[in-house]
PDB file of C-alpha atoms in Angstrom:
ATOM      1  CA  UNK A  24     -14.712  44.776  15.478  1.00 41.00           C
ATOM      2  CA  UNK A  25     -17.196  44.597  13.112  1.00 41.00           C
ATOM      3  CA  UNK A  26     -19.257  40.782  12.140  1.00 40.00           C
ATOM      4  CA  UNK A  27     -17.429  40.639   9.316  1.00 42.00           C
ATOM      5  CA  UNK A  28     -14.058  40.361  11.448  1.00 42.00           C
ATOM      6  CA  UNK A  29     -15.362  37.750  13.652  1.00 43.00           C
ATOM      7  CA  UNK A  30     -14.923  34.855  11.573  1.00 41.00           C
ATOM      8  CA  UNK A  31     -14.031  31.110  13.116  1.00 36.00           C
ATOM      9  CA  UNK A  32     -10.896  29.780  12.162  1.00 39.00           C
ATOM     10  CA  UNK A  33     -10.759  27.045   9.399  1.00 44.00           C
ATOM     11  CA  UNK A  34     -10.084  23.646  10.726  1.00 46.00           C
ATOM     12  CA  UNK A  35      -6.451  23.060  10.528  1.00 48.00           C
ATOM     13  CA  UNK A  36      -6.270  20.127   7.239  1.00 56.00           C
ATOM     14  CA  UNK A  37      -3.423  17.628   7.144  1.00 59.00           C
ATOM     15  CA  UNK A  38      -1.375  16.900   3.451  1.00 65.00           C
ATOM     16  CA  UNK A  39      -2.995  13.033   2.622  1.00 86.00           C
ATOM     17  CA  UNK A  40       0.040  10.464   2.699  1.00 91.00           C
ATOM     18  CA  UNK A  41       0.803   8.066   0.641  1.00 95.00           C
ATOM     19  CA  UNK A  42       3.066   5.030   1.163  1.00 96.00           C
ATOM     20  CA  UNK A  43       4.181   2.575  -1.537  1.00 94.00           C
ATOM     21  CA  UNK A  44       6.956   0.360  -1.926  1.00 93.00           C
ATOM     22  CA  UNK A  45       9.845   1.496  -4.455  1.00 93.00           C
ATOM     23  CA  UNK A  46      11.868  -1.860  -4.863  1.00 93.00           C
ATOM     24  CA  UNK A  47       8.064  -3.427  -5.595  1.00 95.00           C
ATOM     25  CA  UNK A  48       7.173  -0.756  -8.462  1.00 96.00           C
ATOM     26  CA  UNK A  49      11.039  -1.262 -10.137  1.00 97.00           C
ATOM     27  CA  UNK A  50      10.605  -5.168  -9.859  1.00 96.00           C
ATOM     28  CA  UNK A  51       7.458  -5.318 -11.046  1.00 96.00           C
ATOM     29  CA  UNK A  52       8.148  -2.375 -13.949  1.00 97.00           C
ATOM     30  CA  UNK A  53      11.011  -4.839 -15.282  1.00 97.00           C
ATOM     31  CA  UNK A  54       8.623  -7.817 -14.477  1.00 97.00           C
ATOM     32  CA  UNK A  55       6.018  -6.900 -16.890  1.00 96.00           C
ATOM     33  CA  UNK A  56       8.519  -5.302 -19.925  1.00 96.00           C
ATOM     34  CA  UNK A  57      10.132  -8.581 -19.872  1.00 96.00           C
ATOM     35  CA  UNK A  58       6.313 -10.445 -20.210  1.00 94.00           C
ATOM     36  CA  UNK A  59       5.541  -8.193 -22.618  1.00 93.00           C
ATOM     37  CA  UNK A  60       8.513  -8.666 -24.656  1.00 95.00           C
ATOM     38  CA  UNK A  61       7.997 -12.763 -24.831  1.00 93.00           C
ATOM     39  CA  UNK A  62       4.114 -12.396 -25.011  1.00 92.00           C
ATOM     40  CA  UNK A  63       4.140  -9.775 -27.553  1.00 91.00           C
ATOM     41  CA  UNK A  64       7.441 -11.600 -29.761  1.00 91.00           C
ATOM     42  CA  UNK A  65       4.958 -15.260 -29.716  1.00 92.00           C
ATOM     43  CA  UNK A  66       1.587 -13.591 -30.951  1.00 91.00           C
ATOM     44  CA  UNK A  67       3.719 -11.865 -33.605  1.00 90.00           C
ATOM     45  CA  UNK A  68       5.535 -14.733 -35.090  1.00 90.00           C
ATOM     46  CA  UNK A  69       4.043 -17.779 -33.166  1.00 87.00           C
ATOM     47  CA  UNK A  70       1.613 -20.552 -34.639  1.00 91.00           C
ATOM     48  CA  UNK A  71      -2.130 -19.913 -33.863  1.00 91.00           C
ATOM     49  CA  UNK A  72      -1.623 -22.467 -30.673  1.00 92.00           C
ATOM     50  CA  UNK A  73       1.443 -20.169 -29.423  1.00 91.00           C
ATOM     51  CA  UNK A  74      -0.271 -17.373 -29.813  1.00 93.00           C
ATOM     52  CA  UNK A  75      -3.385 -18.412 -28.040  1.00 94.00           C
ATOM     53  CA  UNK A  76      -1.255 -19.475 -25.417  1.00 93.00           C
ATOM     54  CA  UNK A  77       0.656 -16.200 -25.295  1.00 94.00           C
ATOM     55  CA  UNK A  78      -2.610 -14.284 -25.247  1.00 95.00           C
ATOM     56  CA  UNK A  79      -3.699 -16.259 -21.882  1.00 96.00           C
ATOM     57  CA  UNK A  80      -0.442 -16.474 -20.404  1.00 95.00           C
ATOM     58  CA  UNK A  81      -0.323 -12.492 -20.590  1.00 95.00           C
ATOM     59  CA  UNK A  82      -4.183 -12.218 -19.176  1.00 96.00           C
ATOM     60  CA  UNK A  83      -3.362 -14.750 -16.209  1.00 96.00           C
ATOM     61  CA  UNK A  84       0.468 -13.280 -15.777  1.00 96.00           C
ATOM     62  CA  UNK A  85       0.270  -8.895 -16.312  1.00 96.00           C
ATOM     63  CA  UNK A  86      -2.679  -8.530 -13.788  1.00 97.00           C
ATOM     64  CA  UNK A  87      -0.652 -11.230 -11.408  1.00 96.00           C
ATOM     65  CA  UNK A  88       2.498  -8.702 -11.321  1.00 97.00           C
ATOM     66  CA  UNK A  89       0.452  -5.766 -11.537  1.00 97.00           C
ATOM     67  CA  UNK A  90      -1.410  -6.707  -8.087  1.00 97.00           C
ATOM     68  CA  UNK A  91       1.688  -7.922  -6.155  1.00 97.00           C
ATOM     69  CA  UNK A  92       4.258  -5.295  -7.524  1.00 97.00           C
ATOM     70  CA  UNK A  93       2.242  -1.769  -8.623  1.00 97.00           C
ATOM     71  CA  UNK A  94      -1.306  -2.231  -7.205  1.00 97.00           C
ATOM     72  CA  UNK A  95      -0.650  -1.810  -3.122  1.00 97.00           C
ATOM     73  CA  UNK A  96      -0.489   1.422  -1.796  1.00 97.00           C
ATOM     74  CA  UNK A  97      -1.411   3.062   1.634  1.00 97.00           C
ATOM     75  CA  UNK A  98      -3.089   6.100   2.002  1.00 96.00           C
ATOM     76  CA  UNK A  99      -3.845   8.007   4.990  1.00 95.00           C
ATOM     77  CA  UNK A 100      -6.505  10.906   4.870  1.00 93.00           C
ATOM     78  CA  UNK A 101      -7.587  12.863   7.452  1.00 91.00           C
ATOM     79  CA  UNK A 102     -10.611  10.899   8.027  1.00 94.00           C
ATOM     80  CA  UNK A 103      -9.904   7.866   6.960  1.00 95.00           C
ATOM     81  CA  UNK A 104      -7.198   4.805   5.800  1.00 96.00           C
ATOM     82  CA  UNK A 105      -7.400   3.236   2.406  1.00 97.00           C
ATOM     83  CA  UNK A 106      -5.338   0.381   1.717  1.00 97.00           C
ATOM     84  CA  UNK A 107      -4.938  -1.322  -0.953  1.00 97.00           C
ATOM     85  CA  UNK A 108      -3.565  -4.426  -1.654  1.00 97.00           C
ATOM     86  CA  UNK A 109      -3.176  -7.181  -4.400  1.00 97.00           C
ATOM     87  CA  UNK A 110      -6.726  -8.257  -4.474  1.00 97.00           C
ATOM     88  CA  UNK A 111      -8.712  -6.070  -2.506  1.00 96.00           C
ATOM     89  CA  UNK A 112      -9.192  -2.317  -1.175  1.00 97.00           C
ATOM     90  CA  UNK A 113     -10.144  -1.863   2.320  1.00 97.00           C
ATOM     91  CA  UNK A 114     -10.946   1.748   3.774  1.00 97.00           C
ATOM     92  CA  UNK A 115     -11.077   2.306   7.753  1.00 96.00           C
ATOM     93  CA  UNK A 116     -12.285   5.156   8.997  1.00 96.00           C
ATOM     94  CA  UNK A 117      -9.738   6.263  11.714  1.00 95.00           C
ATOM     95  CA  UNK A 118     -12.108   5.447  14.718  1.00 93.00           C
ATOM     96  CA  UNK A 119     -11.943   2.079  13.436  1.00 94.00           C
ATOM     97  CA  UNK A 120      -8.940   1.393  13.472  1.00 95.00           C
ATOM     98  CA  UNK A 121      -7.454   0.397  16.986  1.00 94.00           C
ATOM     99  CA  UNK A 122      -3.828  -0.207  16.412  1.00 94.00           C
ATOM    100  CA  UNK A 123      -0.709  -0.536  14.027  1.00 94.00           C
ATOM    101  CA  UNK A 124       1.946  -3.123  14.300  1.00 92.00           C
ATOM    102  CA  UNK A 125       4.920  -3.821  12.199  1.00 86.00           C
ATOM    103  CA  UNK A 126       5.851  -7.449  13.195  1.00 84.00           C
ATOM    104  CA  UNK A 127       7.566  -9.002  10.190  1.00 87.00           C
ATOM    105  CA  UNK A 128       4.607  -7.884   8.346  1.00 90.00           C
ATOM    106  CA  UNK A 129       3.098  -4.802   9.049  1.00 93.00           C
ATOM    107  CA  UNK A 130      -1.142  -4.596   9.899  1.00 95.00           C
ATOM    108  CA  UNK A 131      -4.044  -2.357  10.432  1.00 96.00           C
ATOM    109  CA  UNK A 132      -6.160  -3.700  12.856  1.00 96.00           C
ATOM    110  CA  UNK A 133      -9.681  -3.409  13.792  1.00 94.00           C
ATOM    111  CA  UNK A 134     -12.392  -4.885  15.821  1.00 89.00           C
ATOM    112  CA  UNK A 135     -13.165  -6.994  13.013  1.00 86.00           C
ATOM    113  CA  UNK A 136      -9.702  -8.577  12.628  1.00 91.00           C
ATOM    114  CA  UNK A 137      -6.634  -7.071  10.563  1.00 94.00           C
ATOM    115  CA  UNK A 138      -5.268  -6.119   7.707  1.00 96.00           C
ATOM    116  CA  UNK A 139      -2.018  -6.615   6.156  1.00 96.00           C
ATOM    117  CA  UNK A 140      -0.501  -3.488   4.809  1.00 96.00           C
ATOM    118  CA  UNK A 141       1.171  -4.979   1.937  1.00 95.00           C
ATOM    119  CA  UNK A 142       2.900  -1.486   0.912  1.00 95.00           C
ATOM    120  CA  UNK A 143       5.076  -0.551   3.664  1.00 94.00           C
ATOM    121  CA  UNK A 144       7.123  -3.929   3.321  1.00 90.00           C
ATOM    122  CA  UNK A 145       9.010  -4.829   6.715  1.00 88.00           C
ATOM    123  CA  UNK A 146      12.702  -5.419   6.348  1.00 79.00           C
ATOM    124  CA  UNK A 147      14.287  -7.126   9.218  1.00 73.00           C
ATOM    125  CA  UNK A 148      17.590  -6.289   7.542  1.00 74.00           C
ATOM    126  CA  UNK A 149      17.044  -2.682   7.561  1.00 67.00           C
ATOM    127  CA  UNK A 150      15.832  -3.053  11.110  1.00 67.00           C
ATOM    128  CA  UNK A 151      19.285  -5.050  12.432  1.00 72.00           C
ATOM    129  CA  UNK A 152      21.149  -1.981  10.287  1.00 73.00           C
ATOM    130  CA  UNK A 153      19.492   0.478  12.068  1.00 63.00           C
ATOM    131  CA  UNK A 154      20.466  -0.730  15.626  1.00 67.00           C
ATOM    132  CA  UNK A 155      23.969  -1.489  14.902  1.00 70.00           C
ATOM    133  CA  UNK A 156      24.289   2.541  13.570  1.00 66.00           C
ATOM    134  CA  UNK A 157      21.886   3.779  16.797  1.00 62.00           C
ATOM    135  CA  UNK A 158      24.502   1.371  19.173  1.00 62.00           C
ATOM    136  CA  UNK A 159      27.578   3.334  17.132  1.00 62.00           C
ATOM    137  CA  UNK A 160      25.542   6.519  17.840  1.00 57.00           C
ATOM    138  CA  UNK A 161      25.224   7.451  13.707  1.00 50.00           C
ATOM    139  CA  UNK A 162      21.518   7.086  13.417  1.00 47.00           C
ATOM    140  CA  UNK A 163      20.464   8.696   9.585  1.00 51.00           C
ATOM    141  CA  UNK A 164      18.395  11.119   9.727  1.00 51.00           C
ATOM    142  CA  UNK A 165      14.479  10.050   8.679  1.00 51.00           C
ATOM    143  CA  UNK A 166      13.942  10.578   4.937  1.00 49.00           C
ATOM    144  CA  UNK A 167      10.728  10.976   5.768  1.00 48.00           C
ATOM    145  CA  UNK A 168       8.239  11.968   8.274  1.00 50.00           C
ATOM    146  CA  UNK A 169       6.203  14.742  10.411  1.00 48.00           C
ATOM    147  CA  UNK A 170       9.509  14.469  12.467  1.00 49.00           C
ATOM    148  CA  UNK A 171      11.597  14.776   9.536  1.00 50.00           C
ATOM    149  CA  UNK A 172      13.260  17.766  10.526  1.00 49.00           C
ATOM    150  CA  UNK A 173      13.597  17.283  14.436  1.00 47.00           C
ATOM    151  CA  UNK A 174      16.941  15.348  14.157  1.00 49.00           C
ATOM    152  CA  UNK A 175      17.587  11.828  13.599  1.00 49.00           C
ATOM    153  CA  UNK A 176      15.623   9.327  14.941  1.00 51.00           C
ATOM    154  CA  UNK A 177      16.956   5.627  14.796  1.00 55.00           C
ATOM    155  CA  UNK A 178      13.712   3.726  12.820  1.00 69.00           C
ATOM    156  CA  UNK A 179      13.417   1.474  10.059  1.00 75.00           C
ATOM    157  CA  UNK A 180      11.683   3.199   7.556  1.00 85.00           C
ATOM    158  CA  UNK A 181       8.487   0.786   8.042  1.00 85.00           C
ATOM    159  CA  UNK A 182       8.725   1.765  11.679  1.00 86.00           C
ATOM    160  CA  UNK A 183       8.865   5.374  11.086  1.00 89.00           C
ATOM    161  CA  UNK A 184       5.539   4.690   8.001  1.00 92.00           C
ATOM    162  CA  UNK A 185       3.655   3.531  11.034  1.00 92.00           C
ATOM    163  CA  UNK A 186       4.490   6.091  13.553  1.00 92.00           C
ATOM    164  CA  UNK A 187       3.548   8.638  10.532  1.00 93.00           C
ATOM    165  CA  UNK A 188      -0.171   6.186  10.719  1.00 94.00           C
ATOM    166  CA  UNK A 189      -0.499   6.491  14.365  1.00 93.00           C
ATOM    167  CA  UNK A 190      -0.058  10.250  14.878  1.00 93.00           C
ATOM    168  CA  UNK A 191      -2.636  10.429  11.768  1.00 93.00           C
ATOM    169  CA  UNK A 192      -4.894   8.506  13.750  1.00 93.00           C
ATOM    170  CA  UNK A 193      -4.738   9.906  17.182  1.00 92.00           C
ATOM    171  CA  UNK A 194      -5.504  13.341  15.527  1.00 90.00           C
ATOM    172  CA  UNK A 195      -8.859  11.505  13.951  1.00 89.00           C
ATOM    173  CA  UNK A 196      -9.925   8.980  16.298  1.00 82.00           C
ATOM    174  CA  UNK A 197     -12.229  11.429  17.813  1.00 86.00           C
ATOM    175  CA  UNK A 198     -13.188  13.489  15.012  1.00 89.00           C
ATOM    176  CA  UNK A 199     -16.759  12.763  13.865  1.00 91.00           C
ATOM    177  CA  UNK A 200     -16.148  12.463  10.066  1.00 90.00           C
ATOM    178  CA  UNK A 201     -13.600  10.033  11.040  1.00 91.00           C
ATOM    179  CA  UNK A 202     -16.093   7.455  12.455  1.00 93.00           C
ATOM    180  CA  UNK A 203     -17.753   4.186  10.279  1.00 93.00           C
ATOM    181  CA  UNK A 204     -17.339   0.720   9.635  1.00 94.00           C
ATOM    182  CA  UNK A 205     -14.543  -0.593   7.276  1.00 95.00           C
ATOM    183  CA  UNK A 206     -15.482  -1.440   3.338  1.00 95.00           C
ATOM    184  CA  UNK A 207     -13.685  -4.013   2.187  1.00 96.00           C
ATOM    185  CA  UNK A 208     -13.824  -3.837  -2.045  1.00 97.00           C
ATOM    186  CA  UNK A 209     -12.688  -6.965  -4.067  1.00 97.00           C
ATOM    187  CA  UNK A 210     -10.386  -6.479  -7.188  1.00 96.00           C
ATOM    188  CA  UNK A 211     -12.436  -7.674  -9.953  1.00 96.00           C
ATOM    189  CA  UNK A 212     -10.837  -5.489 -12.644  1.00 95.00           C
ATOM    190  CA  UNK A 213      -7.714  -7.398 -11.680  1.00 96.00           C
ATOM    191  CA  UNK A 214      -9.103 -10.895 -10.880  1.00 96.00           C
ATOM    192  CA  UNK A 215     -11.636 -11.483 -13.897  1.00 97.00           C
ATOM    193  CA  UNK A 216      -8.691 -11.480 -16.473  1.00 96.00           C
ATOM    194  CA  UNK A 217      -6.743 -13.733 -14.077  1.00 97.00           C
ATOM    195  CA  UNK A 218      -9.768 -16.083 -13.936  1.00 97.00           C
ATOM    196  CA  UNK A 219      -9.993 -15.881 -17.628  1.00 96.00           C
ATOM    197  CA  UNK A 220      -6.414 -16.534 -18.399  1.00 96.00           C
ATOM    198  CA  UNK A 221      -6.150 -19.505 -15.774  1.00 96.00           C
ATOM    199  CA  UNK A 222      -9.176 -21.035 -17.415  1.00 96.00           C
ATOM    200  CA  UNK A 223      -7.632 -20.544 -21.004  1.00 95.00           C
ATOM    201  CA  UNK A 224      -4.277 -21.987 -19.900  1.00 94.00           C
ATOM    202  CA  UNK A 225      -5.877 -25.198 -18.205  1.00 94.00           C
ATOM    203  CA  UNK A 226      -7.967 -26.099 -21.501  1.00 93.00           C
ATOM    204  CA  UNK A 227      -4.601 -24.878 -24.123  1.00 91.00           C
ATOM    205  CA  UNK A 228      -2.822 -27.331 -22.055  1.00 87.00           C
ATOM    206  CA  UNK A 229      -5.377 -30.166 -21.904  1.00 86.00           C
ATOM    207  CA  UNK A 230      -5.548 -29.650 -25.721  1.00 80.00           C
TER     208      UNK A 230
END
């Protein structure tokens, strides 16, 4: 075997994940068409007072929906977790994160404190459905999952998000790209026109 032949293996690299929440990016879809639709109908055909109104009602109210409805996502690298959510972005290296619970929220948390993971919404419905079909012994398969293919596994599909997370994590936690402190990032692209449409609003209306 020649030098050329003895070449080291390339580190085995993991697909990133993503995790948003479907119902939130329909509601808030519809949620800003119908805004848009008023807002846009009174600064075509309103007074200047309506329009001006319009104008800050849209600043305050598109960035509102956009944050709570389109804006949170989770993402899980192989070094590190970014979430973010309606007003700010926070990325954890894996070695800081030290656990993942889904309670009736679900959170990332740290030695810091924790962070809500305002993507991977927890359904206690979903969660009473999916006992009373493991009791019956008709579990659905996962539609999702690095077990997605193993057979079914009875999980909410929070639960099963989270498992996803921790498996992530235990391959990382060691790693020594995966190590850091958290950055927390606020939202200004997203606050500053809510600021300036709040402020607008308060002095249309005391007009």
């Amino acid at each position: 075997m020649t030098s050329q032949d003895r070449t080291t293996p390339p580190q085995q690299q993991y697909a990133e994940r993503s995790y948003r929440s479907p119902a939130a990016l329909v509601g808030g879809a519809l949620l800003l068409l119908l805004g848009l639709w008023l807002g846009g109908d009174a600064l075509l055909r309103g007074v200047v007072q309506t329009k001006l109104t319009a104008l800050f009602a849209l600043l305050l109210g598109v960035p509102l929906v956009i944050a709570y409805t389109l804006r949170p996502l989770v993402r899980a690298g192989e070094d590190r977790l970014t979430v973010r959510n309606p007003f700010r972005t926070v990325t954890l290296p894996w070695g800081a994160v030290e656990d993942l619970r889904a309670g009736f929220s679900a959170e990332v948390f740290t030695s810091g404190g924790k962070y809500q993971l305002w993507a991977i919404p927890v359904s206690l419905r979903q969660r009473k459905k999916v006992s009373r079909q493991s009791a019956r012994g008709s579990a659905p398969r996962p539609r999702f999952g690095l077990n997605a293919d193993s057979g079914p596994v009875p999980r909410a599909m929070a639960d099963q998000a989270l498992d996803e997370l921790r498996e992530i994590k235990e391959r990382a936690t060691h790693r020594e790209s995966a190590q850091g402190e958290p950055v927390v990032r606020w939202s200004y692209e997203v606050l500053a026109p809510m600021v300036v449409g709040a402020v607008g609003l308060a002095v249309m209306v005391a007009l």
